[in-house]
Coordinates of C-alpha atoms in Angstrom, one line a residue:
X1 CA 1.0 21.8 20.2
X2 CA 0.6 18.0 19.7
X3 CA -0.9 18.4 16.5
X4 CA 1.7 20.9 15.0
X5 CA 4.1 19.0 16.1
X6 CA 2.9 16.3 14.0
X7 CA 2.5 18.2 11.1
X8 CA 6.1 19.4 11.5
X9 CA 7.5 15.7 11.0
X10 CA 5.1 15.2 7.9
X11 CA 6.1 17.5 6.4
X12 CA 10.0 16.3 7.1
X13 CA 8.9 13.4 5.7
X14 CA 7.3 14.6 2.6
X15 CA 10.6 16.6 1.9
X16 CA 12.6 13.9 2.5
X17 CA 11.2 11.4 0.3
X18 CA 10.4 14.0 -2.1
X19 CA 12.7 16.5 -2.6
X20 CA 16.2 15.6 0.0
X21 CA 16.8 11.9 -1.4
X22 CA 15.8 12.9 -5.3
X23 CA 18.8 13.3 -7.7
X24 CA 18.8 13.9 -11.3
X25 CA 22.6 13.4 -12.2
X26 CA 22.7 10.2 -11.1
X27 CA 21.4 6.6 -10.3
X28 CA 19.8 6.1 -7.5
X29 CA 21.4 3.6 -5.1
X30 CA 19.3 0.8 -3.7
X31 CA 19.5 2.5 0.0
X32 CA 17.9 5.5 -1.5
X33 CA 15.2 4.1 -3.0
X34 CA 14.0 2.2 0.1
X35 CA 14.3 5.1 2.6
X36 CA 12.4 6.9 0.1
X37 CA 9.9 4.5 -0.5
X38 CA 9.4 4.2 3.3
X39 CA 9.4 8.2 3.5
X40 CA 6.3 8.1 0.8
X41 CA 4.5 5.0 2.2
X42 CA 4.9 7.0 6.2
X43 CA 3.9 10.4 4.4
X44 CA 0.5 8.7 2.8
X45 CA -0.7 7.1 6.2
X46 CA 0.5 9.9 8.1
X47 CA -0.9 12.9 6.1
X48 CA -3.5 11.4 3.8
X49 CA -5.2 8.8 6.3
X50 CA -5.7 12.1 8.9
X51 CA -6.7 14.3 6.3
X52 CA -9.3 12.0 4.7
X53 CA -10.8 11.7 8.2
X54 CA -11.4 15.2 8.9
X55 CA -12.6 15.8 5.8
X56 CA -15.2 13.4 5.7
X57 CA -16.4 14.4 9.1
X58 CA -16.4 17.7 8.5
X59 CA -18.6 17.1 5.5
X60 CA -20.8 14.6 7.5
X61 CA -21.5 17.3 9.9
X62 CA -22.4 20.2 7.2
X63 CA -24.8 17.6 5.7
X64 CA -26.6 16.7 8.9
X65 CA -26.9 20.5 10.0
X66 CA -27.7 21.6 6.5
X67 CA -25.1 24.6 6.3
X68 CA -24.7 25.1 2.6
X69 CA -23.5 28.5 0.6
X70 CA -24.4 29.2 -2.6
X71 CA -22.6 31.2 -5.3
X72 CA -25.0 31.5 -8.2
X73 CA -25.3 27.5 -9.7
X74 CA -22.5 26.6 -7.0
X75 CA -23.5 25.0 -3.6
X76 CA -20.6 24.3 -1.4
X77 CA -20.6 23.1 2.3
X78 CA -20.0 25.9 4.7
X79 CA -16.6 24.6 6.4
X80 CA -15.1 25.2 2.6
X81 CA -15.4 29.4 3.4
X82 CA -12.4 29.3 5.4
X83 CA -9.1 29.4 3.6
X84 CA -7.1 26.7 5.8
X85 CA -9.7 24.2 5.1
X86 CA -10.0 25.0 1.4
X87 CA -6.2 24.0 1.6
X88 CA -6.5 21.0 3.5
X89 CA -9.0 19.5 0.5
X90 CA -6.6 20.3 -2.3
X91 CA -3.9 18.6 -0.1
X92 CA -6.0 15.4 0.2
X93 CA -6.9 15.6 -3.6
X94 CA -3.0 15.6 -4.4
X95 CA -2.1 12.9 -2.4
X96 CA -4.9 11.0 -3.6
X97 CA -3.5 11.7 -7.4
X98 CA 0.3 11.5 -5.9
X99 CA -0.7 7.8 -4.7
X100 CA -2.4 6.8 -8.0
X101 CA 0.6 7.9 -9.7
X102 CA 3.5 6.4 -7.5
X103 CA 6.0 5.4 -9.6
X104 CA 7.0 2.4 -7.2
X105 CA 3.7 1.0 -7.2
X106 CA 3.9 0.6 -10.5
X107 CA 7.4 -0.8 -10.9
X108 CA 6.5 -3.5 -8.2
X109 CA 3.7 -4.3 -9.9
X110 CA 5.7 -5.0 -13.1
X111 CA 8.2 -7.0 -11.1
X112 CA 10.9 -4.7 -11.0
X113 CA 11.5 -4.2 -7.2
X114 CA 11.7 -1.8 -5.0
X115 CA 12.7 1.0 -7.5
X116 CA 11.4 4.4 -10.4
X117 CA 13.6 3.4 -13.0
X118 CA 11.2 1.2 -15.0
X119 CA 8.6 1.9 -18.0
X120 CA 5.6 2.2 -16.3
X121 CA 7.2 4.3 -13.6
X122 CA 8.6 6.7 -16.2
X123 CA 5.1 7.3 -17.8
X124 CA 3.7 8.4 -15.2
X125 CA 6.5 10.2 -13.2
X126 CA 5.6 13.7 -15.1
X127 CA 2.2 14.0 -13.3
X128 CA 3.4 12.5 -10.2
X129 CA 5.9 15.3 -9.7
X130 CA 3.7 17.8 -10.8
X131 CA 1.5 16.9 -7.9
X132 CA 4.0 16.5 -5.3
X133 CA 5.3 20.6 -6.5
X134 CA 1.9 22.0 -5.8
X135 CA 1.6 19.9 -2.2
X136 CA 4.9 20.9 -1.1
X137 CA 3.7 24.3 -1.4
X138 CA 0.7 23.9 0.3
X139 CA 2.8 22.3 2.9
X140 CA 5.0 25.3 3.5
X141 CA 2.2 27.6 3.3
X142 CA -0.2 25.7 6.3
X143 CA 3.3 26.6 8.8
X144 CA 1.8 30.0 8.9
X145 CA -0.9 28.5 11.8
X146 CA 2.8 28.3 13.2
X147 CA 2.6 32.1 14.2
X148 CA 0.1 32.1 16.2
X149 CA 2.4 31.0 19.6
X150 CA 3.8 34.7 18.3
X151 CA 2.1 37.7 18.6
X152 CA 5.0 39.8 16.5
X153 CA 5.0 37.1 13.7
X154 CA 1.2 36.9 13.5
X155 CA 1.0 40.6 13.4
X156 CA 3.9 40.4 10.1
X157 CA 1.7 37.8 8.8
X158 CA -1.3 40.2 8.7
X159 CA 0.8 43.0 7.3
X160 CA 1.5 40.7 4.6
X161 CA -1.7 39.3 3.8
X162 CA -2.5 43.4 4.0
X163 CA -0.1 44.1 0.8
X164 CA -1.1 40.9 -1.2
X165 CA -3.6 43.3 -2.2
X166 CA -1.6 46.2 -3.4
X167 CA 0.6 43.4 -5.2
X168 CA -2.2 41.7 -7.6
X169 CA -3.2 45.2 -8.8
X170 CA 0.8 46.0 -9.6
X171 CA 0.8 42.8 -11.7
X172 CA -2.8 43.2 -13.1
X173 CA -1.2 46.5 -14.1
X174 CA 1.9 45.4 -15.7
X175 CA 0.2 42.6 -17.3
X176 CA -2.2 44.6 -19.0
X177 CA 0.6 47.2 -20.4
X178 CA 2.5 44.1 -21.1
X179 CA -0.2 42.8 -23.9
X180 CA -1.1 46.3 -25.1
X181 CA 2.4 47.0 -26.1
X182 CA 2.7 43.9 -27.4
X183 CA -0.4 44.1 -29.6
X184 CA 0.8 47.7 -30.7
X185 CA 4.6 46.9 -31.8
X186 CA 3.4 43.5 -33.3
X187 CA 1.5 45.8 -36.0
X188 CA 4.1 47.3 -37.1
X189 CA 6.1 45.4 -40.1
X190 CA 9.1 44.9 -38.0
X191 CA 10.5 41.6 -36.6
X192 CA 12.3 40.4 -33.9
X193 CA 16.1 39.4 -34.8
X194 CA 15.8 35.9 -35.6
X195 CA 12.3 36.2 -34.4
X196 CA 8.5 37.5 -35.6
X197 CA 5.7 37.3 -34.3
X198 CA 3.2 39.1 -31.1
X199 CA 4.8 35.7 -28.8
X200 CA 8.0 36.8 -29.4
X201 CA 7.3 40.6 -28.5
X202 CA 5.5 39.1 -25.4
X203 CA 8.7 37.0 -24.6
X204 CA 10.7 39.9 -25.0
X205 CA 8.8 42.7 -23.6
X206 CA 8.5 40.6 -20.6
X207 CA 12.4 39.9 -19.7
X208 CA 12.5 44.1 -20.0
X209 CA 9.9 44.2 -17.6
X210 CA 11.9 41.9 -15.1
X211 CA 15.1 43.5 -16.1
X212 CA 16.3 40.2 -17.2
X213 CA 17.0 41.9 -21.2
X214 CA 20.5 42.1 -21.8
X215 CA 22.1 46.0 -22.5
X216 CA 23.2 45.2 -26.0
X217 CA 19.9 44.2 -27.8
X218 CA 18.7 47.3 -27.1
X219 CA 21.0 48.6 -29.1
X220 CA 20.3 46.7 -31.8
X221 CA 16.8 47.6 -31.6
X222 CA 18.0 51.3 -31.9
X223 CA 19.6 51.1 -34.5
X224 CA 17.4 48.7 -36.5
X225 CA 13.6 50.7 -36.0
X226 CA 13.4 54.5 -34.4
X227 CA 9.5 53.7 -34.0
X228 CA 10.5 50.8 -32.1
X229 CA 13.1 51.8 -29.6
X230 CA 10.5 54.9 -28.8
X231 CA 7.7 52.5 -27.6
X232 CA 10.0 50.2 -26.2
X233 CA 11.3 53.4 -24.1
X234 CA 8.1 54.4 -22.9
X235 CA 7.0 50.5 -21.8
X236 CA 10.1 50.6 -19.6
X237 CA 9.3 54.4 -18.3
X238 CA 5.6 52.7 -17.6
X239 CA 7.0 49.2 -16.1
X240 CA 10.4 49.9 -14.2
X241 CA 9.9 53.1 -12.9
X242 CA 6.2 54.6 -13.1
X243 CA 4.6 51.1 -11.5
X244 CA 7.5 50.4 -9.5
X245 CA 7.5 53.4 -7.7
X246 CA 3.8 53.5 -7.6
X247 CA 3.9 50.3 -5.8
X248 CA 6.1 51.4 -3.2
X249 CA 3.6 54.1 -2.4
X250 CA 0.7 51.7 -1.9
X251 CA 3.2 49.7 0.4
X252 CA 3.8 52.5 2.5
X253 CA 0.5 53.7 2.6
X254 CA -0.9 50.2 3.5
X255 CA 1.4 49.5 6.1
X256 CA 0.9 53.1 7.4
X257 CA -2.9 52.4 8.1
X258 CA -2.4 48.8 9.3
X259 CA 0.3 49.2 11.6
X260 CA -1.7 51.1 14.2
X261 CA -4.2 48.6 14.3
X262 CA -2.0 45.3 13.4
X263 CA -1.2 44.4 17.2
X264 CA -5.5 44.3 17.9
X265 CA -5.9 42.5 14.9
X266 CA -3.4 39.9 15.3
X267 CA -4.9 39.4 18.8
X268 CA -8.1 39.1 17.4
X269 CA -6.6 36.2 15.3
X270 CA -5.0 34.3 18.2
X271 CA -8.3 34.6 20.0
X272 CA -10.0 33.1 16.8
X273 CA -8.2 30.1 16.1
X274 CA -8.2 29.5 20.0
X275 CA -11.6 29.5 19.8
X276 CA -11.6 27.3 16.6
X277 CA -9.2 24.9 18.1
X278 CA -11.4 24.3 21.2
X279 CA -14.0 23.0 18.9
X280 CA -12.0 20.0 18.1
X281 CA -11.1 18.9 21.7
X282 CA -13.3 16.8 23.7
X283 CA -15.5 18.0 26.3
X284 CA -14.1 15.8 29.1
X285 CA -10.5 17.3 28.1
X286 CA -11.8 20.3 28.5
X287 CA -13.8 19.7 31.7
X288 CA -10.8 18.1 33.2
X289 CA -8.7 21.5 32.6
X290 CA -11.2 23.3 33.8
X291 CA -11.6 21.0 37.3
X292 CA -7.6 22.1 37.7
X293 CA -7.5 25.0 37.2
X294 CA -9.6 25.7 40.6
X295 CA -11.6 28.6 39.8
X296 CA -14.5 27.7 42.4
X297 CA -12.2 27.9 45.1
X298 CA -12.3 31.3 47.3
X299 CA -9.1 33.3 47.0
X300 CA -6.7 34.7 50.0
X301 CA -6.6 38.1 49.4
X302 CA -3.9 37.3 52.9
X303 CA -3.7 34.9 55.3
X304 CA -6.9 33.9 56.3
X305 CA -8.9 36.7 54.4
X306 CA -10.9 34.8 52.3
X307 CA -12.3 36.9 49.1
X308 CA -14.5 36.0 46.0
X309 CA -13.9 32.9 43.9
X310 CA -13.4 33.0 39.9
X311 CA -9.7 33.6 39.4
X312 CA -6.0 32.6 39.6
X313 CA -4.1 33.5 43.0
X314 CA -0.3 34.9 42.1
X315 CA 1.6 35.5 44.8
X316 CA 4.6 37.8 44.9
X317 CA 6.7 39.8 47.4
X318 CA 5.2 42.4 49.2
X319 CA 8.5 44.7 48.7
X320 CA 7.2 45.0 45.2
X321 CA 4.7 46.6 45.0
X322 CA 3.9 48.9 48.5
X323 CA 0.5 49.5 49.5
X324 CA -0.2 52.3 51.8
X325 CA -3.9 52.1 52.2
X326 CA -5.9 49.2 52.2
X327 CA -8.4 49.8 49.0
X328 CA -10.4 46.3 49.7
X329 CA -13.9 47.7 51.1
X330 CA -16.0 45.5 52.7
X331 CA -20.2 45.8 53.8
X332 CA -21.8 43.5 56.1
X333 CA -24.7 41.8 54.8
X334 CA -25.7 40.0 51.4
X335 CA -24.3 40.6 48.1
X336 CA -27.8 40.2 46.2
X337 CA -28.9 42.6 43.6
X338 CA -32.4 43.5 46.0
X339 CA -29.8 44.4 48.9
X340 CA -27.2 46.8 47.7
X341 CA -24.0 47.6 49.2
X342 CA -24.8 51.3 51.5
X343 CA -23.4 54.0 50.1
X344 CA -20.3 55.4 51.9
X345 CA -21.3 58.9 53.8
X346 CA -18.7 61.5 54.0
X347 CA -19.1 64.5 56.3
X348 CA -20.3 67.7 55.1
X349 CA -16.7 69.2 56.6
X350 CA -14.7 67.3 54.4
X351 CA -16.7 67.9 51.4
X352 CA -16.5 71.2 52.2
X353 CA -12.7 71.1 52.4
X354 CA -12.6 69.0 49.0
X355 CA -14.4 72.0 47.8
X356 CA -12.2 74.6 48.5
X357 CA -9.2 72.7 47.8
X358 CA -10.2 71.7 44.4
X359 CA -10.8 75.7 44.1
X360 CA -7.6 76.4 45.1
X361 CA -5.7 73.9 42.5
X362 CA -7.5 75.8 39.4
X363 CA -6.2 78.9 40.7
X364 CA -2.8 77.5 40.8
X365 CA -3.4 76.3 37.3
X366 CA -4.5 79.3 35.9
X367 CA -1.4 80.9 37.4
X368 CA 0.8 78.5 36.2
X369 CA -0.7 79.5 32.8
X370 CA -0.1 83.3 33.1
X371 CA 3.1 82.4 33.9
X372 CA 4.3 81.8 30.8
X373 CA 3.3 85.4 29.1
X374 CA 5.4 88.0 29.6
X375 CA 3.5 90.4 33.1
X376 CA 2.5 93.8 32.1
X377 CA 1.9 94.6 35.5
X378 CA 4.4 95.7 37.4
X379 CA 3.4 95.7 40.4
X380 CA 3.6 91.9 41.1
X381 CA 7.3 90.7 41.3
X382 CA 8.1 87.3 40.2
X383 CA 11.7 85.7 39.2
X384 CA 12.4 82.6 37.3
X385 CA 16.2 80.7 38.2
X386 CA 17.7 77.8 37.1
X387 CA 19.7 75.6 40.2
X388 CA 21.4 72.5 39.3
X389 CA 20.0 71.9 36.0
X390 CA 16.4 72.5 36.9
X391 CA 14.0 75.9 37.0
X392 CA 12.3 76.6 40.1
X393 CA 9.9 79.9 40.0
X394 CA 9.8 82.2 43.2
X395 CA 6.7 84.3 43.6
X396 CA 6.1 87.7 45.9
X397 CA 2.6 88.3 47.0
X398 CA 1.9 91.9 46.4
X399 CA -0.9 94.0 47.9
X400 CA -2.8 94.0 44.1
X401 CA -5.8 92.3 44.4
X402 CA -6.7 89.7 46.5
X403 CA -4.8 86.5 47.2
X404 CA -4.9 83.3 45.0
X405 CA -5.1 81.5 48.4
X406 CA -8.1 83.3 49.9
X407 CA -11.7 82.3 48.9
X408 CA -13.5 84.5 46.9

């Protein structure tokens, strides 16, 4: 908790001297340059300092222990497999490059005070902000450790992850009907209006694929090229309404197989990253919760019974939940394995008893079950009524055959 919560206010920092303070219509004032100069110097210590440090160690400890992958000519350390932590080093990278490139540093330098709007600061502002666009999305994407303290959101979150899938082949789709019409209409000796060329095709092929094409060029590719307007007709068949609708299948489908199995599996993921986090805190932490927890102390199953030791006593009223027959069953003597608990002896009379009784209930079952065809015999009377909304059957014991009642 203490270390989301941290990340939470870097990240309010990094959007507020970013993103909240940052105006392109105007001059900044002098008050807005110094909170957001503060705002970047914080963000750097805060975020970069931290994430330096567990990157080094991190690395340290792959080293020492050896754990490498390889991928053909490409050795990496093993910690780099997991996602989170492939994010965490491109974070560091940017803010390494973000802190090379920070405009104030290089207006102080030059004299200028405590401001961007200088010549060295304008030079390099264009990679600067580059930067700072691909770490604010990293940023916003690490919040998704966030939904582990819920088990519906983390189950969404692996739904999602689920139909990333289905969404890469949609556009791998598009994008590869998207450059074959393009290659086909650009062969043909027709031009754009006030355009030629296979890069403006692309351009325009791919506003009709978003639906971003406005209704009346069409119709001046209709009327300028018949040859056109037909391939153009079947690339928007294809894109807006063959893929589309093929891509809401694979959703369906997807989310149809995963949601049976999404509550498990986002379990599964809590348990994980619980187990992951408990890496990182220290064993006398851990100890410590341990020690309070009291888990080596006998519990009361009541006052002054005394059972076994291992677990957490809840207590909780006794109206609650009534209890008829005590199902605690104790035997004198040790618990070790090479001295069993004695096996409880029941008397031949009331197995005998559980016998017949059991025998009688699959008689009453089969009945039941014969019940519901219609009798050809009519010599055995029965009569079905309904009283006060409910159907109640009524039997009469005829003299054909024997009983269901009597043993066989």
């Amino acid at each position: 908790m203490a270390s989301k919560i941290y990340f939470l206010l870097t990240l309010c920092l990094f959007v507020v001297g970013q993103a909240a303070l940052f105006r392109h219509s105007s001059e900044q004032t002098q008050v807005e340059n110094v909170t957001m100069f503060c705002c970047r110097l914080m963000n750097y210590v805060a975020s970069l300092g931290p994430l330096t440090i567990h990157e080094v160690r991190q690395l340290v400890a792959d080293v020492r222990a050896g754990s490498f992958e390889s991928f053909g000519c490409l050795t990496v350390p093993r910690y780099l497999l997991s996602f989170h932590e492939c994010l965490r080093l491109a974070l560091m990278w940017l803010l390494i490059i973000m802190f090379s490139q920070e405009p104030f540093l290089y207006c102080l330098s030059d004299k200028q005070g405590i401001t961007m709007d200088c010549q060295q600061g304008r030079q390099h502002q264009d990679l600067y902000s580059g930067c700072a666009f691909l770490a604010m999305i990293i940023f916003w994407i690490q919040l998704l450790d966030l939904a582990i303290f819920s088990e519906k959101i983390m189950a969404y979150v692996l739904v999602c992850s689920r139909l990333v899938a289905d969404t890469a082949l949609f556009l791998l789709a598009l994008l590869t009907i998207l450059l074959a019409f393009t290659a086909a209409i650009g062969t043909l000796h027709y031009h754009v209006p006030e355009h030629g060329g296979a890069g403006a095709w692309l351009r325009e092929l791919t506003l009709m694929a978003l639906r971003m094409y406005a209704p009346e060029h069409y119709l001046e590719l209709k009327e300028s090229s018949i040859i056109v307007s037909v391939a153009l007709s079947i690339f928007v068949f294809l894109s807006a309404i063959f893929l589309a609708n093929l891509l809401v299948v694979q959703f369906a489908h997807t989310y149809h197989a995963a949601h049976a199995s999404m509550k498990g599996i986002a379990r599964l993921k809590r348990a994980n990253i619980t187990c992951a986090t408990l890496k990182d805190i220290p064993q006398h932490r851990r100890m410590a919760f341990l020690d309070s927890l009291g888990l080596e102390e006998p519990l009361e199953f009541n006052e002054g019974d005394v059972g076994i030791a291992g677990g957490i006593q809840v207590l909780e009223l006794a109206s609650e939940r009534v209890v008829t027959e005590d199902t605690i069953k104790r035997f004198g003597g040790p618990s070790a394995p090479s001295a069993p608990w004695p096996k409880e002896h029941i008397p031949e009379e009331e197995v005998d008893k559980l016998a017949s009784l059991e025998k009688k209930l699959m008689k009453v079952i089969k009945s039941k079950g014969k019940a519901h065809r219609p009798s050809r015999n009519h010599g055995s009377g029965g009569s079905m009524s309904e009283e006060n909304g409910r159907l109640t059957t009524s039997s009469v014991p005829t003299t054909i055959g024997p009983s269901m009642f009597e043993e066989e």
